[in-house]
Coordinates of N, CA and C in Angstrom, one line a residue:
X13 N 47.8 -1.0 35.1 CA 48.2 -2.2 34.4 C 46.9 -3.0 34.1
X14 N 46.0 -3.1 35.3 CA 44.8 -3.9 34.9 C 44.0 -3.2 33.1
X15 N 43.9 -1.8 33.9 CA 43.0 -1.3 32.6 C 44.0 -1.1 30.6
X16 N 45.6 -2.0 31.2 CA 45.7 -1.8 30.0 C 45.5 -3.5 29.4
X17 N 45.7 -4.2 30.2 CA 45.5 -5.5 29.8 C 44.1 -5.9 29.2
X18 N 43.2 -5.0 29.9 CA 41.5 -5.2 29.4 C 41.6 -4.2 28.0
X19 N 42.6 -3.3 28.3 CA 42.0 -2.8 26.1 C 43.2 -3.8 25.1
X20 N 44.0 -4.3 25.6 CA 45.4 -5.4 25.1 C 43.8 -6.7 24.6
X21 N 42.9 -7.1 24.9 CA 42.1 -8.1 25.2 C 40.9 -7.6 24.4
X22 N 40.8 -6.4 24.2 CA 39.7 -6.2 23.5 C 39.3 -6.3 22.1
X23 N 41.2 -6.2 21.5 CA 41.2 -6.1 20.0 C 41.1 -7.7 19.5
X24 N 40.9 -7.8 18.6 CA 41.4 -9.3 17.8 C 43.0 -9.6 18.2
X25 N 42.7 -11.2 18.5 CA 44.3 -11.6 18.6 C 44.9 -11.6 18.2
X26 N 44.7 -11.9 16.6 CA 45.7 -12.1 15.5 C 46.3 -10.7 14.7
X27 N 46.2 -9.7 15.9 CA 46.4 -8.4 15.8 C 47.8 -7.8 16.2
X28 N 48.5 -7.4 15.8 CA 49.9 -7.5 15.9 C 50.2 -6.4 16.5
X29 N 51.1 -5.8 17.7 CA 51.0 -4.8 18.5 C 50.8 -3.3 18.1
X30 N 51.7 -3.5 17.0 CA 52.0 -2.0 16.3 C 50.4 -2.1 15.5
X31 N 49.8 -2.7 15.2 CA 48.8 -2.6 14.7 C 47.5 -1.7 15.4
X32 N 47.5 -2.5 16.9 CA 46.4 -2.1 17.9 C 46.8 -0.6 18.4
X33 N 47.9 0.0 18.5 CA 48.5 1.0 18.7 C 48.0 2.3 17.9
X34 N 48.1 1.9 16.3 CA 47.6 2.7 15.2 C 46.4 2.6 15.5
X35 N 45.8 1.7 15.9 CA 44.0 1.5 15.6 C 43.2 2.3 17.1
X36 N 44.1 2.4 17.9 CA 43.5 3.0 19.3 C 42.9 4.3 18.9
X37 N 41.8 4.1 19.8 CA 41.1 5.4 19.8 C 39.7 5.4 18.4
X38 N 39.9 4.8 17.5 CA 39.1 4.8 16.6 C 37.8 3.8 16.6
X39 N 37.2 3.9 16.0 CA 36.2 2.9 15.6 C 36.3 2.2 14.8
X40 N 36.1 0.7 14.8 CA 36.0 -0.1 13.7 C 35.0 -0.1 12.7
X41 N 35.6 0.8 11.9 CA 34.3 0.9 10.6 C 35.3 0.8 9.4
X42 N 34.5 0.6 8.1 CA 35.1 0.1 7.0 C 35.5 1.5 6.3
X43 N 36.7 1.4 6.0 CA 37.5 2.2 4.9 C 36.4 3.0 3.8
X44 N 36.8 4.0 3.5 CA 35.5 4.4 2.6 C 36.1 3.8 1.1
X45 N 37.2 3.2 0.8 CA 37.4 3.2 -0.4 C 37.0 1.6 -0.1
X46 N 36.7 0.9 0.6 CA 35.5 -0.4 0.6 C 34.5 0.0 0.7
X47 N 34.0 0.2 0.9 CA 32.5 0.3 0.9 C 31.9 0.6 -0.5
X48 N 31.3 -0.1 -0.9 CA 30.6 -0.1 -2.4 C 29.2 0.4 -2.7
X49 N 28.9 1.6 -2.6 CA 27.7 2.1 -3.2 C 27.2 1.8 -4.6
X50 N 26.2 1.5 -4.3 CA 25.6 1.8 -6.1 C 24.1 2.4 -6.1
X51 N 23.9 3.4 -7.1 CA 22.7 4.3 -7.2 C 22.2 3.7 -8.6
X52 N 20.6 3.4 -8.3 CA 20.1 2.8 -9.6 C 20.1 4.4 -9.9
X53 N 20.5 4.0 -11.9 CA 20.3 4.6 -12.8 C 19.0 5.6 -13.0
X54 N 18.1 4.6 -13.2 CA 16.7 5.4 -13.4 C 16.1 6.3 -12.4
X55 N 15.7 5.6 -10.9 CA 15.2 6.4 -10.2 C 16.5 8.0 -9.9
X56 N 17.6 7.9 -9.7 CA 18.9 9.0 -10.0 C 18.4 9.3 -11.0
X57 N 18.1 9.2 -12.7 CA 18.1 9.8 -13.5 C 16.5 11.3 -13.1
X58 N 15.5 10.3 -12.9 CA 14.1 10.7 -12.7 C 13.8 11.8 -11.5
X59 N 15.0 11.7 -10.7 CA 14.9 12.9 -9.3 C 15.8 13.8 -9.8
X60 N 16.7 13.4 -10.7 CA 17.4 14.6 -11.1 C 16.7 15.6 -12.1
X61 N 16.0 15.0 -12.9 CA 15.6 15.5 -14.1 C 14.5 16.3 -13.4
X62 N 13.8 16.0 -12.8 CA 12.5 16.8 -11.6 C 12.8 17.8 -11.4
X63 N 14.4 17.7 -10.5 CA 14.8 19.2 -9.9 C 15.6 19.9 -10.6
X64 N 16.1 19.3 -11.7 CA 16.9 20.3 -13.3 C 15.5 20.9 -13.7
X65 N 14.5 20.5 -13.7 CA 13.2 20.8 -14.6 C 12.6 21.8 -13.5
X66 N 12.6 21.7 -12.6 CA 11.8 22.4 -11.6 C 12.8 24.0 -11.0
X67 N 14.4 23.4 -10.8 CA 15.1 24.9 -10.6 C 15.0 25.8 -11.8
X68 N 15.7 24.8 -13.1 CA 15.8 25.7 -13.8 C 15.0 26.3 -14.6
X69 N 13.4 25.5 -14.7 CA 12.2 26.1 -15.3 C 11.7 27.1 -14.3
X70 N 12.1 27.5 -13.6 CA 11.5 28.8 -12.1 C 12.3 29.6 -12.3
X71 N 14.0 29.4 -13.1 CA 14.7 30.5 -13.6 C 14.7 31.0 -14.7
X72 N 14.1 30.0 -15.6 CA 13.5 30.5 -16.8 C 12.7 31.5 -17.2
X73 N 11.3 30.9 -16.3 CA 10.8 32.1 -15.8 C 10.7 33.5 -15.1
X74 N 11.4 33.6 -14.4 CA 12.1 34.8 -14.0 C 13.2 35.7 -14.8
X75 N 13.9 34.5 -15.9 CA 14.1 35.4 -17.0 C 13.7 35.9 -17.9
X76 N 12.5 35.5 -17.8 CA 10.9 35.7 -18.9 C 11.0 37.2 -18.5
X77 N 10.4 37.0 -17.4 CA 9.4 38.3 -16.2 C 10.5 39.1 -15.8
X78 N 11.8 39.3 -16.3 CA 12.7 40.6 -15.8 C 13.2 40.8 -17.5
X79 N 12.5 40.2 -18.3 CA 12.5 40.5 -19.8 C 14.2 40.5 -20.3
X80 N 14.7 39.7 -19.9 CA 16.0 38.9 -20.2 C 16.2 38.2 -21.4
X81 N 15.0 37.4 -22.2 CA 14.6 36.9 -23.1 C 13.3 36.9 -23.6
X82 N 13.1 36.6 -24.4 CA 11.1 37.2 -25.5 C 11.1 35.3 -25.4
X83 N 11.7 34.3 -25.4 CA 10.9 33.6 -25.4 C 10.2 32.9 -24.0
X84 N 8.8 32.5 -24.1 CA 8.3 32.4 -23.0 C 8.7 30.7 -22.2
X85 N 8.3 30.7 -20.9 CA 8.8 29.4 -20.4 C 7.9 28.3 -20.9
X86 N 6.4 28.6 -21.2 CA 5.9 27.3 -21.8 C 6.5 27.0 -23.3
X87 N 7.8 27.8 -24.5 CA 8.1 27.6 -25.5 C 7.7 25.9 -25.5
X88 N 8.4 25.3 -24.9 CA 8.0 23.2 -25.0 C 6.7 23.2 -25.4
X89 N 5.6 23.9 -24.8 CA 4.4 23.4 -25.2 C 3.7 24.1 -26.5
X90 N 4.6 25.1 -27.1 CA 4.1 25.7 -27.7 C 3.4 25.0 -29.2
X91 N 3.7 23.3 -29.5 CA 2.8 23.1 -30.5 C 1.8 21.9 -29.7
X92 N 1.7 22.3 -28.7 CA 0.3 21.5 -28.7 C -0.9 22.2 -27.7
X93 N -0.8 23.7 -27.4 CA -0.8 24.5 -27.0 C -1.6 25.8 -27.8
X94 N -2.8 26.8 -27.5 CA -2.7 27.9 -28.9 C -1.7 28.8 -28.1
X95 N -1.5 29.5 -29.2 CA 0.0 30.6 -28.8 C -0.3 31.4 -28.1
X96 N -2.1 32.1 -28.0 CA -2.5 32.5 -26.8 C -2.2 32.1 -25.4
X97 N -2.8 31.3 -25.5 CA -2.3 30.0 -24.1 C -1.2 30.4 -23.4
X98 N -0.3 30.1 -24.3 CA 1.0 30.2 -23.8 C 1.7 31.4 -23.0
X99 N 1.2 32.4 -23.4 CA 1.2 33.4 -22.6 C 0.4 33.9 -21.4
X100 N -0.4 33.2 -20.9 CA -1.0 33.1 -20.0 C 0.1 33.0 -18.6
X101 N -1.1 32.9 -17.4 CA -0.6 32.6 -16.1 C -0.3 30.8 -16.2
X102 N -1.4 30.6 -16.3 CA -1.7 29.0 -16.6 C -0.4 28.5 -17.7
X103 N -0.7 29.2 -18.9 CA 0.3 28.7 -19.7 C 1.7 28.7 -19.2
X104 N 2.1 29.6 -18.5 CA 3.9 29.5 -17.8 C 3.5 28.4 -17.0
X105 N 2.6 27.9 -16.3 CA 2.6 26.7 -15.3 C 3.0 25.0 -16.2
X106 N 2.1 25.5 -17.2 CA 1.9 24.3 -17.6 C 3.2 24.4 -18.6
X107 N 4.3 25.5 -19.5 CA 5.2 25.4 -19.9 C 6.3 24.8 -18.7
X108 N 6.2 25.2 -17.6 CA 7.3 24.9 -16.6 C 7.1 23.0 -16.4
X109 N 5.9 22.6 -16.1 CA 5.5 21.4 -15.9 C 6.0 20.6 -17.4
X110 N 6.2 21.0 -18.5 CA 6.8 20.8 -20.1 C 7.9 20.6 -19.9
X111 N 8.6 21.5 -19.2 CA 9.9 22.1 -18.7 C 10.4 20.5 -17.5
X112 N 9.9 20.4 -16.7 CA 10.2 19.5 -16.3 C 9.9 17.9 -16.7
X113 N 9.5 17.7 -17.5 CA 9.2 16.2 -18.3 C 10.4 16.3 -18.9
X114 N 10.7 17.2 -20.0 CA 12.0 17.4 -20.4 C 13.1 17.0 -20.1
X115 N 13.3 18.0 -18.9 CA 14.4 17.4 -18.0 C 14.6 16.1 -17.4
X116 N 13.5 15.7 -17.4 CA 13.4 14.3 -16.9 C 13.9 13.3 -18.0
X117 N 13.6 13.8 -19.1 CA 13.8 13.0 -20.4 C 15.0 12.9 -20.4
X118 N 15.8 14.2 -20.4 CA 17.1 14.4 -21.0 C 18.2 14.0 -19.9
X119 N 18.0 14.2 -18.8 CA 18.8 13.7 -17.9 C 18.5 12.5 -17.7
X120 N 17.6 11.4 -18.1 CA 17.5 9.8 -18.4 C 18.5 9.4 -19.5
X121 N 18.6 10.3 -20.4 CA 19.6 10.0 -21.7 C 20.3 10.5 -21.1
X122 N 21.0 11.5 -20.5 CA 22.4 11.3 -20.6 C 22.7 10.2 -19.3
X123 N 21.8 10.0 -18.6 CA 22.4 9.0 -17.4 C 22.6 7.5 -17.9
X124 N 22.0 7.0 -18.9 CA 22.1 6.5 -19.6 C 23.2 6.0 -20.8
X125 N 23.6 7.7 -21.4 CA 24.9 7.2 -22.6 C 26.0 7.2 -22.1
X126 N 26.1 8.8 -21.7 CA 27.2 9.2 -20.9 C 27.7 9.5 -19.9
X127 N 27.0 8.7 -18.7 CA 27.2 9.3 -17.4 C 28.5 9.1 -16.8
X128 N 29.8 7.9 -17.3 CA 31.2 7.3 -17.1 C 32.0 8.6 -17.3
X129 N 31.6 10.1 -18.0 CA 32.6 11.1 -18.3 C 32.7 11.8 -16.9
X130 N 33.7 12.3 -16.9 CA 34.2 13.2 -15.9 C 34.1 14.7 -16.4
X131 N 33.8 15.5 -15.0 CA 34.0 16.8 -15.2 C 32.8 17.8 -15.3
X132 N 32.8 19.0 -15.7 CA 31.5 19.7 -15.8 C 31.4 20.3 -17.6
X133 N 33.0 19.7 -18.3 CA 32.3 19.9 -19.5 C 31.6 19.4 -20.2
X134 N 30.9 17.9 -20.0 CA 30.5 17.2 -21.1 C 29.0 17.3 -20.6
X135 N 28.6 18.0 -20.0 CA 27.4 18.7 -19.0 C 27.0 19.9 -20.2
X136 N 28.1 20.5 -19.8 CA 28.2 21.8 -20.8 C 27.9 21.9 -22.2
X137 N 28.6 21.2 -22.6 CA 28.3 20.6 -24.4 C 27.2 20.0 -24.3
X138 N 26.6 19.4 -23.5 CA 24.9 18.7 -23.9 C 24.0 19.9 -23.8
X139 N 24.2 20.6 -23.1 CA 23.4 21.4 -22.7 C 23.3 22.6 -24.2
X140 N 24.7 22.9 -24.5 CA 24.6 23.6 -25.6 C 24.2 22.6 -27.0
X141 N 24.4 21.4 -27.1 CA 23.4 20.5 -27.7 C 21.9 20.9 -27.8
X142 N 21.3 20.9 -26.8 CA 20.0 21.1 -26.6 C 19.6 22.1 -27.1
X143 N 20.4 23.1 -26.7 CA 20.3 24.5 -27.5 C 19.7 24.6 -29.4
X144 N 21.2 23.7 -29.2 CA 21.3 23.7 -30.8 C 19.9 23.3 -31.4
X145 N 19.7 21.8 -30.8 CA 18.1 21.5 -31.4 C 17.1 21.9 -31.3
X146 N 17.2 22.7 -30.1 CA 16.1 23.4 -30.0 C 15.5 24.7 -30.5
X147 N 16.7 25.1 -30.5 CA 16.5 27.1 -31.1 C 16.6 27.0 -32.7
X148 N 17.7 26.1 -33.1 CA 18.2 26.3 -34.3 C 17.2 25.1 -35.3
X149 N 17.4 23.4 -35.0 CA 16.8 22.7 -36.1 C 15.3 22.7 -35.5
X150 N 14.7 22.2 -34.3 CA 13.8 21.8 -34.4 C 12.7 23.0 -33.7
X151 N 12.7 23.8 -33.3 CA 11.9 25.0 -32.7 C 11.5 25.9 -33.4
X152 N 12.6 26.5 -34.2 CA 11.5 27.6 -34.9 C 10.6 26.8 -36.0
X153 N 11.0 25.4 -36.8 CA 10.2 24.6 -37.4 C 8.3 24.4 -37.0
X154 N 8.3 24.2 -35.6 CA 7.4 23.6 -34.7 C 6.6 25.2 -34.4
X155 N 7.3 26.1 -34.6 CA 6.6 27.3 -33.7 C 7.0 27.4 -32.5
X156 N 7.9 27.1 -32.1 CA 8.1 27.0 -30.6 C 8.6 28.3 -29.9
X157 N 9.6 29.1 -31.3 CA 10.2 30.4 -30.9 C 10.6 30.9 -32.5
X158 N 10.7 32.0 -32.6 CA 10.8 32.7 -34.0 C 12.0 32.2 -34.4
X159 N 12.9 32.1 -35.8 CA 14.1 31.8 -35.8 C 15.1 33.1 -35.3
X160 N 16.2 32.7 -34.8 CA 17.7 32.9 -34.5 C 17.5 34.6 -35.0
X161 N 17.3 34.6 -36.4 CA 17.3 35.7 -37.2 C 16.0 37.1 -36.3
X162 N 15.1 36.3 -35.5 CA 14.0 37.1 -35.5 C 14.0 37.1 -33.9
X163 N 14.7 36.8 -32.8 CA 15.1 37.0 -31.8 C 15.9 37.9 -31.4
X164 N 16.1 38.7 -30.0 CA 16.8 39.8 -29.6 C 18.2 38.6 -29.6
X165 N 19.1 39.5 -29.8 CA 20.7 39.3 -28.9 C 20.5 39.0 -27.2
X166 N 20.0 39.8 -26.6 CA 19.7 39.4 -25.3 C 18.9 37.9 -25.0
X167 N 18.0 37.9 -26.0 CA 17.2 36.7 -25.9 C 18.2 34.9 -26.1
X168 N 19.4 35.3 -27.0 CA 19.8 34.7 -27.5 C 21.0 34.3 -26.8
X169 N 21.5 35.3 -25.9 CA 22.7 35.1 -25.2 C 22.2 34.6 -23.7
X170 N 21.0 34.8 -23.4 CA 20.6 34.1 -22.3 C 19.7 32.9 -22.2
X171 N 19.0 32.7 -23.6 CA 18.6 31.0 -23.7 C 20.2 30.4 -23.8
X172 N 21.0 30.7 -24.4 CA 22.5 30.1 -24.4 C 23.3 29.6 -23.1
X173 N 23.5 30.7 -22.7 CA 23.7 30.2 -21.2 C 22.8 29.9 -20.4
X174 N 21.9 29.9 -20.1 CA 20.4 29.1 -19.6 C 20.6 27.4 -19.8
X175 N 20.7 27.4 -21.3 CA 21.0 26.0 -21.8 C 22.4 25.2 -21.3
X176 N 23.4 26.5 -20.8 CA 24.9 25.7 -21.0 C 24.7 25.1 -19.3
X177 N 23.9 26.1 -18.4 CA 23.7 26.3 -16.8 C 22.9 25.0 -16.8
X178 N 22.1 24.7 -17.5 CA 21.1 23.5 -17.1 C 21.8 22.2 -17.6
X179 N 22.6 22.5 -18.8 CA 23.1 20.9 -19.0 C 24.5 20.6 -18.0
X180 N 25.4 22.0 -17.3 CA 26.1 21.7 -16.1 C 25.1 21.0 -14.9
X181 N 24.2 21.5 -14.7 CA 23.7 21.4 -13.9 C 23.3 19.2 -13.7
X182 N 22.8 19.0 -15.0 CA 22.6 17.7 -15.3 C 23.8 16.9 -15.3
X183 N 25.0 17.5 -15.6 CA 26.2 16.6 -16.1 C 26.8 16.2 -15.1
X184 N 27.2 17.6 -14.2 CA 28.2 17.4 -13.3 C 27.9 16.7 -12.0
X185 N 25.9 16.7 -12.2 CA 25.2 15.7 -10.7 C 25.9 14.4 -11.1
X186 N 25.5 14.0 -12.1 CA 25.6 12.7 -13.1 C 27.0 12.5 -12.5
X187 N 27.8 12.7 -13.5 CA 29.2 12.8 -13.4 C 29.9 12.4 -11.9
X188 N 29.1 13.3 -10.5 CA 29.8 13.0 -9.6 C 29.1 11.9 -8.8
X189 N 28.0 11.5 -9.2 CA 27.7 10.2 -8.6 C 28.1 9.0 -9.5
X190 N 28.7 9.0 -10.4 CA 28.9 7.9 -11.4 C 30.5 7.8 -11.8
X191 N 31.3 8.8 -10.9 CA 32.9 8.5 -11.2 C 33.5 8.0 -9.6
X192 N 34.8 8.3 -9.4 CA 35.1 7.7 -8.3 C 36.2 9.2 -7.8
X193 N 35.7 10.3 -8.2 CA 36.5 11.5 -8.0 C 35.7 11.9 -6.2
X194 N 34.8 11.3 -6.1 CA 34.3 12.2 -4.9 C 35.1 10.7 -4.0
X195 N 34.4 10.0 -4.2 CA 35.1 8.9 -3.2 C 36.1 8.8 -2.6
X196 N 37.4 9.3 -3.6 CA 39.1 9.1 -3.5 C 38.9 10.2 -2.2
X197 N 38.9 11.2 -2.7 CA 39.2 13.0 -2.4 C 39.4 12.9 -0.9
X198 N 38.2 12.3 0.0 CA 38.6 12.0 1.6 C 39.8 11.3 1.7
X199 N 39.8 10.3 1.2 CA 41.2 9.7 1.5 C 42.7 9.9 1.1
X200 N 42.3 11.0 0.3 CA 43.6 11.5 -0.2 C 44.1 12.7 0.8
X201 N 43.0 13.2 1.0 CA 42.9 14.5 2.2 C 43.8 14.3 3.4
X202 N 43.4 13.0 4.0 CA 43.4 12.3 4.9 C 44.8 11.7 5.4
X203 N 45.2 11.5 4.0 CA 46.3 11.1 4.4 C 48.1 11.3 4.5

């Protein structure tokens, strides 16, 4: 009797019996759907783009070097770069380091326009965006890779998906720190 009168004593008074009953045993900590996180924009945008630039420029390369695609991982640097260069040891370094400014850039824009979308397609469609500008309007212009016409099929179907992998990759980080889908999900589990 004593030891129940001392946990009866321990809760708040204005606590109604059936209430202390439910609450036994637990800790008093705040609801996860109170608690209010917020992640600055930029610094999120700038560690994402790092490690989109850094995984997927190491996979790029490896798709280089198992000859998956003809174009090389420094293509970004290729107009301010000689075309020699580029094919170098150095030059894949310094294309991957290209590779990752990029990323940094482009995952600042989309953290930016459209980070409020949900899901892993609008990840997907940026990514094949990228594509587009890159392979199709503004790359073979620059030198950056031969045109469309002058590239393998292989080359072509794995810069494609390369591109669709990297802008999932960007969208769906985005996406799940900037909606309220991860949040709910315990509490729905839960209950």
């Amino acid at each position: 009797m004593t030891e129940r009168k001392h946990e009866d004593t321990s809760h708040d008074e204005g606590q109604r019996p059936k209430e202390r009953q439910k609450d036994r045993g637990r800790r008093p900590t705040q609801r996860q759907g109170q608690a209010h996180y917020y992640t600055k924009p930029f610094s999120f945008a700038l560690e994402l783009g790092f490690f989109a630039g850094f995984i997927w420029g190491g996979m790029h390369w490896l798709f280089y070097l198992l000859h998956f695609t003809i174009v090389p991982v420094g293509f970004l640097a290729e107009p301010f770069f000689k075309h020699e260069y580029i094919y170098t040891a150095a030059g894949h370094l310094t294309g991957w380091l290209f590779f990752i400014v990029f990323s940094i850039l482009a995952s600042l824009l989309y953290t930016f326009t459209i980070r409020k979308l949900k899901g892993p397609l609008p990840g997907m469609v940026y990514g094949i965006v990228w594509w587009l500008i890159l392979f199709v309007l503004v790359g073979p212009k620059l030198g950056m890779m031969k045109p469309l016409n002058g590239l393998t099929w292989d080359s072509i179907i794995t810069e494609l998906c390369f591109f669709l992998l990297w802008g999932l990759f960007i969208g769906y980080t985005v996406a799940m720190e900037y909606t309220d889908e991860r949040k709910r999900e315990p509490e729905q589990a839960g209950a």
